Every structure is written in C-alpha cells, then in structure tokens.
Amino acid sequence: MSEKTVLLVEGMTCSNCAQNITRHLQNKGLENVLVNFEDSEVTYTDAHLLPTSTVISEINSLGYKASANISSAEIEKKTWTTLEKRLLISTLFTIPLLLHMWINWHWLHNPVVQLLLCLPVIIIGLLHFGKSAWGSLKHKMPNMDVLISIGSSAAFVYSVIAMFLFYGTEKVNHYLFFETSATIITLVLLGNLIEQRSLKRTTAALESLTRLQPQTANRIIDSFTNTEHTEEIQVRNLKLNDLVLINTGERIPADGHIYWGEATVDESSMTGESLPVEKNINDNVLAGTILLQGSIKIIADKTGDNTVLNHIIEQVKHAALHKPDIQRMGDIVSAWFVPVVLFISIITFCVSYFIADVSIQQSLLSSIAVLVISCPCAMGLATPTAVAVGIGKAAGNGILVKGGDTLEKFANIKTIVFDKTGTLTTGKFSVTGINYFNYEKDLIHYLISTLEKHSTHPIGKALVEYIKHEGNINISFNSIQEEKGFGMKANDHDGNTYTIGSFNTAKNITHDDTHQVYITKNKILLATIDLEDTIRHDAKATVDYFRSQNIKVVLLSGDNLYNCKKVANALNITEVCTSMLPHEKTNIINELKKDGLLAMAGDGINDAPSLATADVGISFRAATQIAIQSADIILMNEQDLYSLCNAHNIAKATLKTIKQNLFWALFYNVVAIPIAAFGLLSPMIGSLSMAFSDVVVIGNSLRLKIHPSLRRVRQSV
C-alpha cells in the first residue's frame, strides 16, 4: 500500500534545486514526488515503503538537509537568517575590493590584502553553493550552484596562482580578479534573498487563509444548567459536538450550526461574496468567518483538520504542486541546461584563447561570464510562481482549484457542459401538484417521507419538506437505497418493491414523461408529482459569457425533455441532452471530448461519473461529497454561478502569464549567453543580470494579483 510522506528540506537556493531533488527521488522509485521550493517541502508516495531515513539520506547526499521533525516556519526563519548574515558579511568584504578600482589607496592594491578580503567571501560561497553543487555533480544532475561555484572559484584560483607567479612585479594587478570572484557570490546571494522574499508574496493567499483560523475559542460548560459558563481554550482542543459562544467581532473557530441566537456573518474570506450573510438558528457557519454583529452559540460539527477552512488551505497548498503540461518544456530545458552551459563556457575559453588570440585573462573572464549570466532558475520559476498567484487569486474569489494543471486545461476548454438541477437552476423545488391513482394518500405520503429522507438529491429534500406524514401507516423495510439516475428504491419484509424517482423508474409502466417524480409499488404506478424549479439569477450571464468566448455550451440532464427545453430556451442553449442516466451522461461526455478539452458543472451523485470523466469537473461546496471529490474546481459560494466565469478568466490570465514567463526565461538566456561568450559583458554585470532575471519572472507572476475581476465588467458580457 502506498504511503504519503512529507519532509522539510533546508538548503534549497533556487527552483533548480527542487527539480534536482524531484528527479533524484523519482530515480529511486518514489512516486508522485512534489517539491515545493517556496515552502521547503517535499511530498512523495512510496509504494515500496522505503524507510523515511533512507529518503532523508538520499536528499542529504545531494547537499541539502532533510528532516521530518521541523516546521516550515523554523526552516524559513533559519534560512532567511543564514542568508541575510552571509549576504551582509560578503558585502562588507566585497565593497573594499571594488573600491580599489576607483580609489587609489595603496593598501587596497596590495595582492595579500585583496586575497584576505576575498577569502571570507569564497568560504561563504562554498558553504552556500558548494555543498549543493558537489552533491548534484556526484549524482550526475548538475544544478545552477555548479555554475556559480565554478565561475567564482575559477576567478579566485586564477588570481591566487597569478599572485604567487607575479608577486612583487608591477603587472601582478593585471592578473588579479579577486573582486570578480567576490562580486559574483555577493550579487547571487542578493538575488537569492530578493527571490525568496518575492516568492513569499506569491503564496500570500495561502498565508492569509492560514491566519483566518483563530487561536482560542470560548467553550460553553454546563450549558443546560443554571451554572452555565464559558472557558477559553485553544482551538486545537475543540472537539466534535462542543458548544461554543461567539460574540461580535470574533472569528468562528469551527464548522457548526447555530442552536441559539442570530447574527450577521462576513463569509467573504471563504466564498468571495462581499455582502454579509444573516444567520439564524439551525443555519450553518464556517470556521474562519467573522461575526460582524450579534451573539450566537453553535454546536461544533467539524473541528481542526476537518473544517472546510483547513481543507481549503490544504488544497491551495498542494494545488500549486500539480504541474501543467506547459511546464514540461521548462523541465526538459532545465535538465539539460547546466551541462550545455558548461560546454559553451569551455568552448568560449578555447576559441577565445587558442583561435581568436585573445589574452588568457579576457578569455577566462568571458568563460566565467557565460557561467554566471546563465539562469536555469527563471525557467523553473516560470510556472509555479504564476500558478501559486493564480490559485491564490481564485481562492480569494471563493474558487477552490485543485491543481495547476486544472488552470491550464480550463483556460483551453472548447466545450462546457451544465447539469440542470442545482447548477443552472436553484435546486429549490416547490411542489405544484400530486396526482393520486386511486391509492391512499397516507400510503403515498408515508413512502415519500420515509424514503426520500435518505436522498441527497434536491428533489428528495424538497419532497420531505413538503410532505408532513401524520398517518398510522408503518412499513418495515429490509433495505432503502438511492440509485444514481433513478431515485429511491426500497424492499419491505413482505417482498414488495417501492420506487420513487424519475421517469426512468416508470417508463415500462407509463408513456407519460411530463412529470418530475413517479411513485410505484411492484411496477404499479401509485402517483406522480409535479414540481417547479427556478433558474439561477446569474445563469443567463454565465452562459452568455462562455458563448462570448466561443465555447460550446451543452445542457445535460436526467430530467425530461419538457423541463430541460424550458430552461434551455430561457438561456439560449441550443444543444440539449435529456433523460440521461449516469452512464449515458458519461458516454455523451466522452463523445463531446473529441472536439477538445471539456468542462462539466454538476452537483449531484449522478453527476460524479461525468465530473470525473470530464477534463475539468466543477461543483459547489454545498454539493454531495462524492461530487466534490470528483470535481477539479469547487465554487465555495453555492449562490454564485457567475464565479465560474471568474475562474475561467483567472485560468486564462494564469496561462498567459506562464507563457510570458517561459518566453522571457528562454529569451534572456538565448540573448545573454552569446553576448557573454563574445566578451561583451563582464562577469560582475553577468551575475547581476542573472540575479535579477528571476525577479522579473516573479514580478510578472505577481501582476496576476491585480488582474481585474469579471464582476467589475459583468454588464459588458
């Protein structure tokens, strides 16, 4: 049996490090390896139950430090503190080395002084980059640290040799490049620091979600006695069915339902809906939302890791790790990048010195410039940074996306399929009539109230609410079950079979398919029920948006032709498939997928197979659990179908940003490396360019944060 393991890793200096760890662990037989450079986290599945200690040793052999008993916050604090200290020390020793180029102080031109100033910086460089570089070389997976280590070390070693050969002569200073060696390390450390701080901004949405969870809660003690009082406890100590008091201005600490009081609640952090929601007795509340006005007492239904908020945090956290297909190009290029750059660097030196008759100093500098200007990290950051920001923006709009690959697919869909009931319509049915066929009303009412309470379908819930059985009938059932696409089926002790469901349950009994519900006993029709459902207020705008994007819209439902046509005509949907069983829906989905990527929106048990079959499955938070599990996108605000348009807009913007990032990363390296090879760029300028090329990619990804929401332009659709 496969087992999922999470480890935390210190020492990753760039996204290229994360790719090397991924490839190495995959070569060792681990599956689903996901390395999150931003959070210093490694997640993998091990079908062979390889000991965790062995995996840690493998990661450590690459030059990093893995652990299962340290938090990401501790690693972040330790990494930042170490990096800042190393940058500060390097800067203090590098500045005097650079000053000798402009200030004619005799002691600054002394080779021994320059060596002593450079030595601490070189040691820091070897500590910061060298260990990782050596580990990657041992496993034949050279990373970016190899380029930095070779470039800075080559300049240092050449300068040391020249110092001993020409010490005491006037031309010794012409052969010293200590300032080049120190500057390369200092500028790359600066780039690392800026990159890490910029990356934290790409995961700001995750951090803001984490901060939503309050630390304490007021648990009610002795609630049903005259001695009722509260005690303040840590939220992590809340248990199922605990009673909790929440007052104005406090965050709700658990998912639950109100049993006393009424309040106004801000759920914008969870659903993206800016308007406050009025809550009364029996209404559900969510952990992390804010009680704006009032005072309530709730019963905790879900606590800790089981709350909706925690599930959202976990989904957002891991969603960015699922790579879109477009990233494969970047991964392939990155895998070959370092060996190719090393080869180009060697060719540059050989051609310059042996063929072009360039001096050994200039040939060496050109070769080093090739090494330090190259930047595989930009390609590694191109996709994950954009995905992290895109998924974070979606979460801020009440849209939960389960993977970066989902964003890519959703941006490129050619067809979107909508279920009718509960998706394009509100799912809040009202009974308009019950047709009895000479059978006792009490029996029919009893069957409805008894069987439909086991249903998860909106029609079943509406029937239970409408029918209040008060008769004396009492049937003992052996089994009651809900069948996808049919309805409820039950057997009693006398061998009778009862069904309450769609026309599919009675099509062998009657040809009249104009009703919504049919009730049978032993294949005899007892009654039919007519219901009305209302179209969502934003369904028309949603359908019009996708049509405006040249995306084909299809209505796919298990309901009858009359009801489906009524909705389709109101929404201008021309392609309609009706009276579909779950397996028939799946067949239709597979057929439509031949025209390109397809998304499916639905919320019921009977939609689950179709959601799983579609390239992108879409459901609501209030949908059935199996529908949510089958979906790739979950709309947290079940009252807002239009947020699906926001999701599509964000997906398109994210994919566009990824393409821009990859173009920049490739363009930068294709242009910069030849310039360095022709000796037109000094290593110091090269290292500065390399350090900030990553920042350009990250900055472009951060622009997604200010991408306009579709809500602002809804009127133009």
XYZ file of C-alpha atoms in Angstrom:
717
model
C 0.000 0.000 0.000
C 1.323 3.451 -0.976
C 2.095 5.844 1.824
C 2.265 9.625 1.534
C 5.172 11.292 3.341
C 6.068 14.948 3.840
C 9.638 16.071 4.574
C 11.130 19.531 5.045
C 14.401 20.437 3.361
C 16.970 23.104 4.207
C 19.493 24.442 1.726
C 17.468 24.793 -1.493
C 18.751 28.012 -3.052
C 16.586 28.048 -6.196
C 13.851 26.214 -8.069
C 16.506 24.278 -9.984
C 17.413 22.621 -6.676
C 13.794 21.495 -6.321
C 13.874 19.940 -9.795
C 17.069 18.032 -8.982
C 15.549 16.605 -5.793
C 12.444 15.602 -7.765
C 14.418 13.766 -10.442
C 16.684 12.040 -7.908
C 13.811 10.713 -5.788
C 11.939 9.553 -8.889
C 15.052 7.640 -9.965
C 14.957 5.911 -6.569
C 11.460 4.595 -7.301
C 9.370 7.125 -5.388
C 6.083 8.219 -6.940
C 4.138 11.496 -7.031
C 7.222 13.423 -5.929
C 6.300 17.078 -5.383
C 8.963 19.554 -4.228
C 7.746 22.985 -3.153
C 10.751 25.351 -3.185
C 8.719 28.176 -1.622
C 7.752 26.120 1.456
C 10.919 23.950 1.581
C 8.617 20.935 1.453
C 8.994 17.537 -0.244
C 5.947 15.280 -0.634
C 6.097 11.795 -2.127
C 4.302 8.467 -2.319
C 6.310 5.316 -1.693
C 4.724 2.118 -2.961
C 7.638 0.068 -1.603
C 7.570 1.579 1.904
C 11.170 2.760 1.662
C 12.260 3.900 5.154
C 11.987 7.639 5.665
C 15.548 7.667 6.978
C 16.752 6.310 3.624
C 14.903 9.018 1.702
C 16.363 11.667 4.019
C 19.848 10.259 3.396
C 19.297 10.424 -0.369
C 18.237 14.068 -0.166
C 21.172 14.857 2.128
C 23.559 13.243 -0.353
C 22.573 15.959 -2.826
C 23.910 18.599 -0.454
C 20.716 19.536 1.380
C 19.431 18.798 4.866
C 16.115 16.949 5.108
C 14.094 16.415 8.271
C 10.734 15.049 9.314
C 10.687 16.811 12.679
C 10.964 20.514 11.874
C 8.329 23.002 10.802
C 8.468 25.008 7.582
C 8.340 28.198 9.693
C 11.515 27.132 11.527
C 13.255 26.371 8.239
C 12.150 29.694 6.788
C 13.432 31.610 9.797
C 16.704 29.705 9.826
C 17.206 30.044 6.047
C 16.467 33.742 5.956
C 18.654 34.478 8.959
C 21.551 32.491 7.488
C 21.163 34.030 4.043
C 20.962 37.573 5.394
C 24.063 37.070 7.563
C 26.036 35.610 4.670
C 24.990 38.459 2.373
C 25.940 41.074 4.974
C 29.388 39.586 5.581
C 30.017 39.141 1.850
C 29.006 42.736 1.146
C 31.302 44.124 3.853
C 34.334 42.362 2.319
C 33.342 42.894 -1.332
C 32.928 46.686 -1.160
C 36.639 47.371 -0.363
C 37.627 45.023 -3.200
C 35.516 47.035 -5.630
C 36.727 50.375 -4.280
C 40.313 49.665 -5.348
C 39.139 50.010 -8.952
C 38.280 53.693 -8.386
C 40.246 54.812 -5.304
C 43.995 54.994 -5.471
C 44.716 53.806 -1.938
C 47.940 51.898 -1.974
C 46.949 49.268 0.570
C 43.839 48.338 -1.447
C 46.074 47.373 -4.365
C 48.149 45.009 -2.226
C 47.571 41.427 -3.528
C 47.689 39.964 0.002
C 45.045 42.423 1.231
C 42.837 41.545 -1.748
C 43.304 37.825 -1.027
C 42.378 38.297 2.645
C 39.307 40.336 1.704
C 38.175 37.757 -0.847
C 38.835 34.672 1.291
C 35.798 35.045 3.658
C 33.506 35.596 0.655
C 34.843 32.499 -1.111
C 34.320 30.431 2.048
C 30.736 31.702 2.300
C 30.213 30.863 -1.381
C 31.475 27.320 -0.893
C 29.240 26.883 2.161
C 26.180 28.282 0.425
C 26.604 26.936 -3.112
C 29.435 24.421 -2.986
C 27.800 21.643 -0.967
C 24.761 21.562 -3.212
C 26.937 21.811 -6.336
C 29.109 18.866 -5.278
C 26.085 16.757 -4.340
C 24.440 17.383 -7.704
C 27.640 16.516 -9.569
C 28.003 13.236 -7.635
C 24.566 12.190 -8.835
C 25.178 13.471 -12.391
C 22.454 16.112 -12.098
C 24.386 19.405 -12.133
C 22.368 22.373 -10.882
C 22.775 26.131 -11.049
C 25.040 26.115 -7.976
C 27.612 24.300 -10.118
C 27.788 27.290 -12.473
C 28.150 29.779 -9.610
C 30.755 27.658 -7.793
C 32.878 27.057 -10.901
C 32.661 30.690 -12.022
C 33.654 32.223 -8.689
C 36.257 29.549 -7.906
C 37.900 29.858 -11.347
C 38.418 33.593 -10.866
C 39.744 33.026 -7.330
C 42.121 30.176 -8.191
C 43.464 32.043 -11.252
C 44.114 35.126 -9.081
C 45.914 33.105 -6.376
C 48.191 31.439 -8.946
C 48.913 34.774 -10.617
C 49.693 36.370 -7.243
C 52.361 33.786 -6.489
C 53.815 33.908 -10.014
C 53.985 37.682 -10.348
C 54.129 38.858 -6.726
C 56.376 41.877 -6.335
C 56.147 42.887 -10.005
C 54.220 45.833 -11.422
C 51.998 43.695 -13.630
C 50.639 41.499 -10.801
C 47.463 43.582 -10.543
C 46.690 42.907 -14.208
C 46.189 39.219 -13.352
C 44.109 39.553 -10.175
C 40.324 39.057 -10.280
C 39.558 38.710 -6.571
C 36.880 41.424 -6.865
C 35.213 39.437 -9.677
C 35.085 36.286 -7.573
C 33.671 38.090 -4.522
C 31.170 40.153 -6.510
C 29.726 37.086 -8.234
C 28.974 35.439 -4.885
C 27.640 38.624 -3.264
C 25.313 39.504 -6.142
C 23.947 35.961 -6.412
C 23.292 35.927 -2.643
C 21.455 39.237 -3.068
C 19.427 37.726 -5.892
C 18.578 34.705 -3.718
C 17.353 36.945 -0.927
C 15.208 39.085 -3.237
C 13.885 35.946 -4.912
C 12.883 34.333 -1.625
C 11.139 37.461 -0.390
C 9.362 37.860 -3.722
C 8.286 34.223 -3.666
C 6.663 34.743 -0.277
C 4.373 37.272 -1.940
C 3.251 34.644 -4.457
C 1.989 32.492 -1.574
C 0.387 35.390 0.316
C -3.079 33.953 -0.351
C -2.140 30.761 1.496
C -0.760 32.735 4.428
C -3.899 34.890 4.619
C -6.037 31.742 4.701
C -3.892 30.308 7.491
C -4.331 33.494 9.520
C -8.122 33.139 9.345
C -8.098 30.371 11.955
C -8.459 31.874 15.465
C -6.189 30.590 18.205
C -8.738 30.424 21.032
C -12.433 29.643 21.497
C -14.990 30.176 24.260
C -16.277 26.694 25.056
C -19.576 26.523 26.956
C -19.659 24.396 30.108
C -22.832 23.105 31.840
C -24.979 24.599 29.086
C -28.239 23.027 30.230
C -27.999 24.057 33.868
C -28.203 27.307 35.790
C -24.431 27.221 36.229
C -23.625 27.664 32.506
C -20.284 29.393 31.961
C -17.518 29.563 29.374
C -13.847 28.698 29.386
C -11.225 29.934 26.948
C -9.389 27.045 25.286
C -7.031 26.583 22.348
C -8.921 25.949 19.105
C -6.901 22.790 18.541
C -8.517 21.365 21.707
C -12.091 21.798 20.432
C -13.904 18.501 19.960
C -16.883 17.328 17.950
C -20.244 18.472 19.448
C -18.598 21.005 21.766
C -20.748 24.068 22.438
C -19.100 27.389 21.602
C -20.028 31.014 22.260
C -19.099 33.588 19.597
C -19.589 37.327 20.115
C -19.407 40.383 17.849
C -16.029 40.837 16.158
C -14.791 37.285 16.821
C -13.840 34.676 14.261
C -15.826 31.453 14.299
C -13.458 28.669 15.458
C -15.195 25.595 13.990
C -17.709 24.489 11.375
C -21.060 24.070 13.072
C -24.703 25.066 13.274
C -26.418 27.675 15.427
C -28.641 26.477 18.281
C -29.092 29.856 19.965
C -29.069 33.471 18.749
C -28.823 35.252 15.431
C -26.027 37.211 13.792
C -24.587 38.860 10.715
C -21.542 36.994 9.392
C -18.815 38.038 6.939
C -18.091 34.976 4.779
C -16.102 36.828 2.098
C -12.857 35.061 3.022
C -14.472 31.704 2.230
C -16.962 32.398 -0.554
C -15.690 35.580 -2.177
C -19.094 37.202 -1.550
C -18.582 40.695 -0.136
C -22.106 41.124 1.285
C -22.636 39.938 4.893
C -24.956 36.964 5.470
C -27.738 36.835 8.052
C -27.626 33.690 10.207
C -30.367 32.228 12.399
C -30.998 29.070 14.431
C -30.066 25.855 12.540
C -28.035 27.773 9.942
C -24.522 26.527 9.256
C -21.423 28.595 9.992
C -17.828 28.099 8.854
C -14.549 28.309 10.720
C -12.550 31.441 9.904
C -15.550 33.645 9.090
C -16.177 36.810 11.154
C -19.231 37.518 13.280
C -19.936 41.179 12.438
C -22.947 41.706 14.674
C -24.831 39.675 17.238
C -24.049 36.787 19.549
C -24.534 33.088 18.821
C -23.963 29.685 20.345
C -23.032 26.867 17.994
C -22.567 23.120 18.091
C -19.225 22.174 16.545
C -19.808 19.765 13.661
C -16.230 19.808 12.332
C -13.068 20.879 14.112
C -9.338 21.106 13.484
C -8.186 19.413 10.305
C -11.751 18.526 9.287
C -13.068 22.084 8.815
C -13.801 23.494 5.380
C -11.142 26.163 6.013
C -8.446 23.565 6.652
C -9.462 21.605 3.553
C -9.167 24.812 1.512
C -5.710 25.513 2.961
C -4.538 22.006 2.099
C -5.999 22.205 -1.414
C -4.400 25.590 -2.108
C -1.113 24.409 -0.608
C -0.861 21.336 -2.791
C -2.620 22.661 -5.881
C 0.436 24.646 -6.974
C 2.489 21.442 -6.953
C 0.490 19.778 -9.748
C 2.351 20.808 -12.856
C 0.596 21.965 -16.026
C 1.689 20.262 -19.240
C 3.288 23.505 -20.406
C 5.872 23.184 -17.625
C 7.250 20.022 -19.156
C 9.100 22.106 -21.748
C 10.724 24.144 -18.992
C 11.665 20.988 -17.067
C 13.241 19.403 -20.150
C 15.268 22.527 -20.924
C 16.330 22.884 -17.269
C 17.527 19.263 -17.126
C 19.988 19.870 -19.983
C 20.725 23.486 -19.234
C 23.717 23.265 -16.879
C 25.715 20.689 -18.921
C 25.136 22.737 -22.083
C 26.253 25.971 -20.386
C 29.390 24.272 -19.047
C 30.172 23.078 -22.566
C 29.594 26.589 -24.010
C 31.835 28.069 -21.308
C 34.693 25.691 -22.181
C 34.252 26.343 -25.918
C 34.273 30.095 -25.235
C 37.636 29.875 -23.471
C 39.193 27.591 -26.065
C 38.033 29.619 -29.073
C 38.967 32.940 -27.476
C 42.430 31.909 -26.318
C 43.589 29.351 -28.885
C 41.863 30.592 -32.074
C 40.944 34.279 -31.670
C 44.257 35.039 -29.952
C 42.534 36.803 -27.043
C 44.547 37.169 -23.819
C 44.197 34.447 -21.230
C 42.730 36.955 -18.754
C 39.987 38.090 -21.156
C 39.306 34.527 -22.310
C 38.882 33.446 -18.719
C 36.582 36.380 -17.933
C 34.410 35.630 -20.973
C 34.188 31.985 -19.952
C 33.220 32.942 -16.386
C 30.690 35.468 -17.680
C 28.939 32.671 -19.614
C 28.672 30.649 -16.416
C 27.306 33.366 -14.170
C 24.925 35.041 -16.612
C 23.092 31.775 -17.354
C 19.909 31.287 -15.383
C 18.016 27.970 -15.363
C 16.044 29.145 -12.324
C 13.939 31.551 -14.363
C 12.548 28.600 -16.332
C 11.964 26.664 -13.130
C 10.077 29.589 -11.583
C 8.042 30.463 -14.676
C 5.166 28.076 -13.985
C 4.994 27.549 -10.181
C 5.030 31.275 -9.362
C 2.214 32.034 -11.802
C 0.221 29.017 -10.626
C 0.656 29.976 -6.954
C -0.616 33.511 -7.570
C -3.420 32.341 -9.874
C -4.702 29.751 -7.416
C -4.413 32.281 -4.599
C -6.457 34.840 -6.541
C -9.067 32.174 -7.304
C -9.271 31.285 -3.610
C -9.786 34.964 -2.801
C -12.783 34.914 -5.148
C -14.299 31.860 -3.457
C -12.998 29.425 -6.078
C -11.052 26.349 -4.985
C -8.810 24.927 -7.728
C -7.283 21.522 -7.082
C -4.223 21.809 -9.333
C -2.129 23.980 -11.613
C -2.879 21.552 -14.436
C -6.581 22.314 -13.902
C -5.974 26.011 -14.618
C -4.236 25.150 -17.882
C -6.994 22.803 -19.027
C -9.814 25.133 -18.010
C -8.215 28.026 -19.909
C -8.249 25.922 -23.096
C -11.706 24.299 -22.923
C -13.736 24.071 -26.121
C -16.956 22.814 -24.521
C -18.667 23.346 -21.186
C -21.480 21.029 -20.083
C -24.004 22.054 -17.432
C -26.230 19.821 -15.379
C -29.646 21.424 -14.922
C -30.927 20.803 -11.432
C -28.964 22.641 -8.769
C -26.495 24.026 -11.319
C -28.355 26.188 -13.824
C -31.363 26.164 -11.519
C -31.500 26.870 -7.805
C -32.416 23.299 -6.899
C -35.078 24.690 -4.559
C -38.171 22.898 -5.776
C -41.769 23.709 -4.995
C -44.455 21.040 -5.374
C -47.216 22.188 -7.755
C -49.308 19.054 -7.693
C -49.576 15.382 -6.706
C -51.593 13.050 -8.910
C -53.014 10.062 -6.980
C -54.176 6.983 -8.897
C -56.892 5.598 -6.610
C -54.494 4.779 -3.805
C -54.499 6.006 -0.230
C -52.828 9.363 0.232
C -51.469 8.241 3.589
C -49.541 5.396 1.941
C -48.051 7.679 -0.686
C -47.182 10.353 1.858
C -45.613 7.754 4.115
C -43.458 6.421 1.265
C -42.319 9.924 0.360
C -41.443 10.983 3.896
C -39.757 7.671 4.737
C -37.747 7.002 1.585
C -36.816 10.499 0.460
C -35.184 11.410 3.761
C -32.379 9.081 2.633
C -31.924 11.008 -0.625
C -29.222 13.607 -1.298
C -30.975 14.968 -4.390
C -32.593 18.438 -4.155
C -35.946 16.975 -5.258
C -35.853 14.483 -2.406
C -35.154 17.233 0.113
C -37.995 19.345 -1.302
C -40.451 16.441 -1.048
C -39.543 15.711 2.572
C -40.059 19.358 3.432
C -43.409 19.484 1.619
C -44.918 16.195 2.842
C -45.707 16.026 6.560
C -46.829 12.443 7.198
C -49.131 12.107 10.167
C -50.950 8.824 9.369
C -50.862 5.435 11.087
C -49.125 3.523 8.297
C -45.859 1.883 9.282
C -43.965 -0.350 6.844
C -40.834 -2.219 7.911
C -38.238 -2.048 5.145
C -35.415 -4.518 4.599
C -33.420 -2.056 2.502
C -33.552 1.529 1.287
C -31.079 2.744 -1.295
C -30.535 5.613 -3.721
C -29.746 4.618 -7.289
C -27.930 7.118 -9.494
C -30.165 8.488 -12.228
C -33.256 6.680 -10.949
C -34.172 7.692 -7.421
C -35.070 5.801 -4.246
C -35.732 2.072 -4.112
C -36.893 0.016 -1.100
C -37.985 -3.527 -0.246
C -40.223 -4.476 2.675
C -40.447 -7.727 4.668
C -43.338 -8.940 2.522
C -41.280 -8.807 -0.659
C -42.818 -5.630 -2.072
C -40.618 -3.254 -4.063
C -41.219 0.504 -3.968
C -39.607 3.211 -6.083
C -39.748 6.997 -6.033
C -37.817 8.593 -8.842
C -37.564 9.935 -12.355
C -39.390 8.702 -15.434
C -36.687 6.034 -15.790
C -38.279 4.166 -12.860
C -41.705 4.046 -14.579
C -41.038 4.089 -18.330
C -42.117 0.439 -18.621
C -45.380 1.308 -16.848
C -46.449 4.584 -18.481
C -45.599 6.634 -21.558
C -46.394 9.954 -19.879
C -42.987 11.574 -19.244
C -44.239 15.073 -18.361
C -43.936 14.673 -14.584
C -40.850 15.024 -12.391
C -41.470 12.198 -9.895
C -43.104 8.768 -10.227
C -44.085 6.535 -7.297
C -44.504 2.798 -7.899
C -45.186 -0.380 -5.961
C -44.346 -3.684 -7.633
C -44.274 -1.900 -11.013
C -47.724 -0.390 -10.446
C -47.949 3.393 -10.694
C -49.261 4.853 -7.426
C -48.819 8.579 -8.066
C -46.911 11.266 -9.950
C -45.629 14.587 -8.661
C -45.137 17.886 -10.494
C -42.554 20.380 -9.294
C -41.172 23.748 -10.310
C -37.583 24.865 -10.128
C -36.325 28.399 -10.715
C -33.410 29.358 -12.932
C -30.462 30.949 -11.126
C -30.387 34.727 -11.399
C -26.885 34.658 -12.901
C -27.287 31.577 -15.142
C -28.022 33.651 -18.253
C -24.962 35.880 -17.768
C -22.804 32.791 -17.141
C -23.963 31.015 -20.303
C -23.596 34.214 -22.346
C -20.024 34.656 -21.089
C -18.916 31.215 -22.275
C -20.690 31.689 -25.599
C -18.816 35.007 -25.981
C -15.565 33.049 -25.528
C -16.521 30.766 -28.459
C -17.020 27.862 -26.072
C -19.844 25.458 -26.898
C -22.470 25.222 -24.135
C -24.385 21.969 -23.626
C -27.221 21.163 -21.213
C -27.009 17.568 -19.973
C -29.686 16.370 -17.566
C -31.545 13.380 -16.253
C -34.766 15.430 -16.299
C -37.417 15.148 -19.012
C -37.395 16.963 -22.344
C -40.127 19.462 -21.403
C -38.335 20.805 -18.315
C -34.921 20.865 -19.974
C -36.218 22.680 -23.061
C -37.851 25.272 -20.826
C -34.510 26.066 -19.166
C -32.523 25.814 -22.422
C -34.819 28.254 -24.235
C -34.570 30.759 -21.388
C -30.761 30.595 -21.504
C -30.339 30.325 -25.301
C -28.720 26.882 -25.080
C -29.184 25.086 -28.387
C -27.638 21.693 -27.589
C -29.683 19.713 -25.041
C -29.447 16.075 -23.885
C -32.320 14.906 -21.668
C -33.443 11.876 -19.620
C -29.824 10.785 -19.239
C -28.756 8.044 -16.839
C -25.296 8.420 -15.232
C -23.586 6.039 -17.658
C -25.311 7.741 -20.584
C -24.053 11.115 -19.368
C -20.540 9.691 -19.318
C -20.911 8.439 -22.880
C -22.041 11.884 -24.021
C -19.074 13.480 -22.235
C -16.630 11.128 -23.961
C -18.186 11.904 -27.325
C -18.017 15.674 -26.778
C -14.384 15.439 -25.655
C -13.439 14.514 -29.223
C -13.855 18.195 -30.111
C -11.302 19.300 -27.499
C -10.977 19.900 -23.771
C -14.283 19.791 -21.904
C -15.517 21.097 -18.555
C -18.572 19.740 -16.733
C -20.501 21.523 -13.955
C -22.780 19.478 -11.687
C -23.626 18.853 -8.064
C -25.385 15.518 -7.571
C -24.410 11.888 -7.006
C -25.499 11.113 -10.566
C -23.047 13.781 -11.831
C -19.982 12.267 -10.157
C -19.025 9.878 -13.017
C -19.387 12.712 -15.550
C -17.332 15.107 -13.414
C -14.576 12.514 -13.167
C -14.718 11.821 -16.926
C -14.573 15.491 -17.935
C -11.186 17.149 -18.381
C -12.286 19.671 -15.738
C -15.033 18.814 -13.240
C -16.811 21.701 -11.484
C -19.042 21.517 -8.420
C -20.312 23.542 -5.453
C -19.306 23.408 -1.790
C -22.906 22.502 -0.895
C -22.924 19.618 -3.406
C -22.798 15.955 -2.452
C -19.466 14.763 -1.085
C -18.891 12.387 -3.999
C -19.456 15.240 -6.475
C -16.942 17.419 -4.610
C -14.376 14.613 -4.593
C -14.827 14.122 -8.350
C -14.510 17.835 -9.136
C -11.361 19.789 -10.026
C -12.892 23.216 -9.309
C -15.196 23.890 -6.348
C -17.269 27.081 -6.123
C -17.409 27.954 -2.440
C -20.422 30.267 -2.829
C -23.237 27.989 -3.973
C -25.388 31.044 -4.717
C -22.909 32.419 -7.270
C -22.672 30.524 -10.548
C -21.038 33.542 -12.198
C -17.871 32.905 -10.188
C -17.290 30.131 -12.747
C -16.658 32.913 -15.289
C -14.170 34.449 -12.862
C -12.444 31.070 -12.627
C -12.142 30.856 -16.408
C -10.841 34.417 -16.616
C -8.217 33.724 -13.925
C -7.218 30.468 -15.653
C -6.676 32.272 -18.968
C -4.674 35.042 -17.291
C -2.524 32.472 -15.441
C -1.769 30.508 -18.599
C -0.875 33.726 -20.443
C 1.482 34.687 -17.604
C 3.160 31.264 -17.695
C 3.777 31.637 -21.426
C 5.193 35.143 -20.894
C 7.487 33.860 -18.127
C 8.781 30.968 -20.217
C 9.358 33.273 -23.178
C 11.329 35.699 -21.012
C 13.406 32.907 -19.454
C 14.305 31.444 -22.851
C 14.819 34.839 -24.495
C 17.077 36.030 -21.685
C 19.370 33.008 -21.888
C 19.408 32.844 -25.697
C 20.460 36.502 -25.904
C 22.632 36.828 -22.784
C 24.866 33.762 -23.233
C 26.179 34.747 -26.712
C 26.817 38.321 -25.510
C 28.899 36.943 -22.630
C 30.673 34.450 -24.904
C 31.814 37.239 -27.253
C 33.408 39.045 -24.318
C 30.954 41.939 -24.373
C 29.926 41.507 -20.747
C 31.938 41.377 -17.531
C 31.264 38.566 -15.018
C 30.093 41.125 -12.454
C 27.425 42.540 -14.765
C 26.555 38.982 -15.760
C 25.989 37.864 -12.178
C 23.850 40.945 -11.532
C 21.734 40.192 -14.617
C 21.341 36.566 -13.594
C 20.319 37.529 -10.073
C 17.533 39.790 -11.287
C 16.245 37.648 -14.162
C 14.378 35.558 -11.588
C 12.864 38.692 -10.085
C 11.460 39.649 -13.490
C 9.650 36.312 -13.705
C 8.319 36.578 -10.163
C 7.255 40.182 -10.693
C 5.351 39.259 -13.835
C 3.546 36.500 -11.922
C 2.616 38.924 -9.150
C 0.763 41.060 -11.699
C -1.968 38.423 -11.555
C -2.864 39.763 -8.121
C -4.202 42.951 -9.665
C -5.870 41.224 -12.618
C -9.412 42.685 -12.850
C -12.296 40.560 -11.607
C -15.073 39.751 -14.049
C -17.580 41.045 -11.515
C -16.491 44.564 -12.425
C -17.273 44.074 -16.120
C -20.329 41.858 -15.815
C -22.531 44.391 -17.576
C -20.426 44.172 -20.722
C -20.977 40.435 -21.117
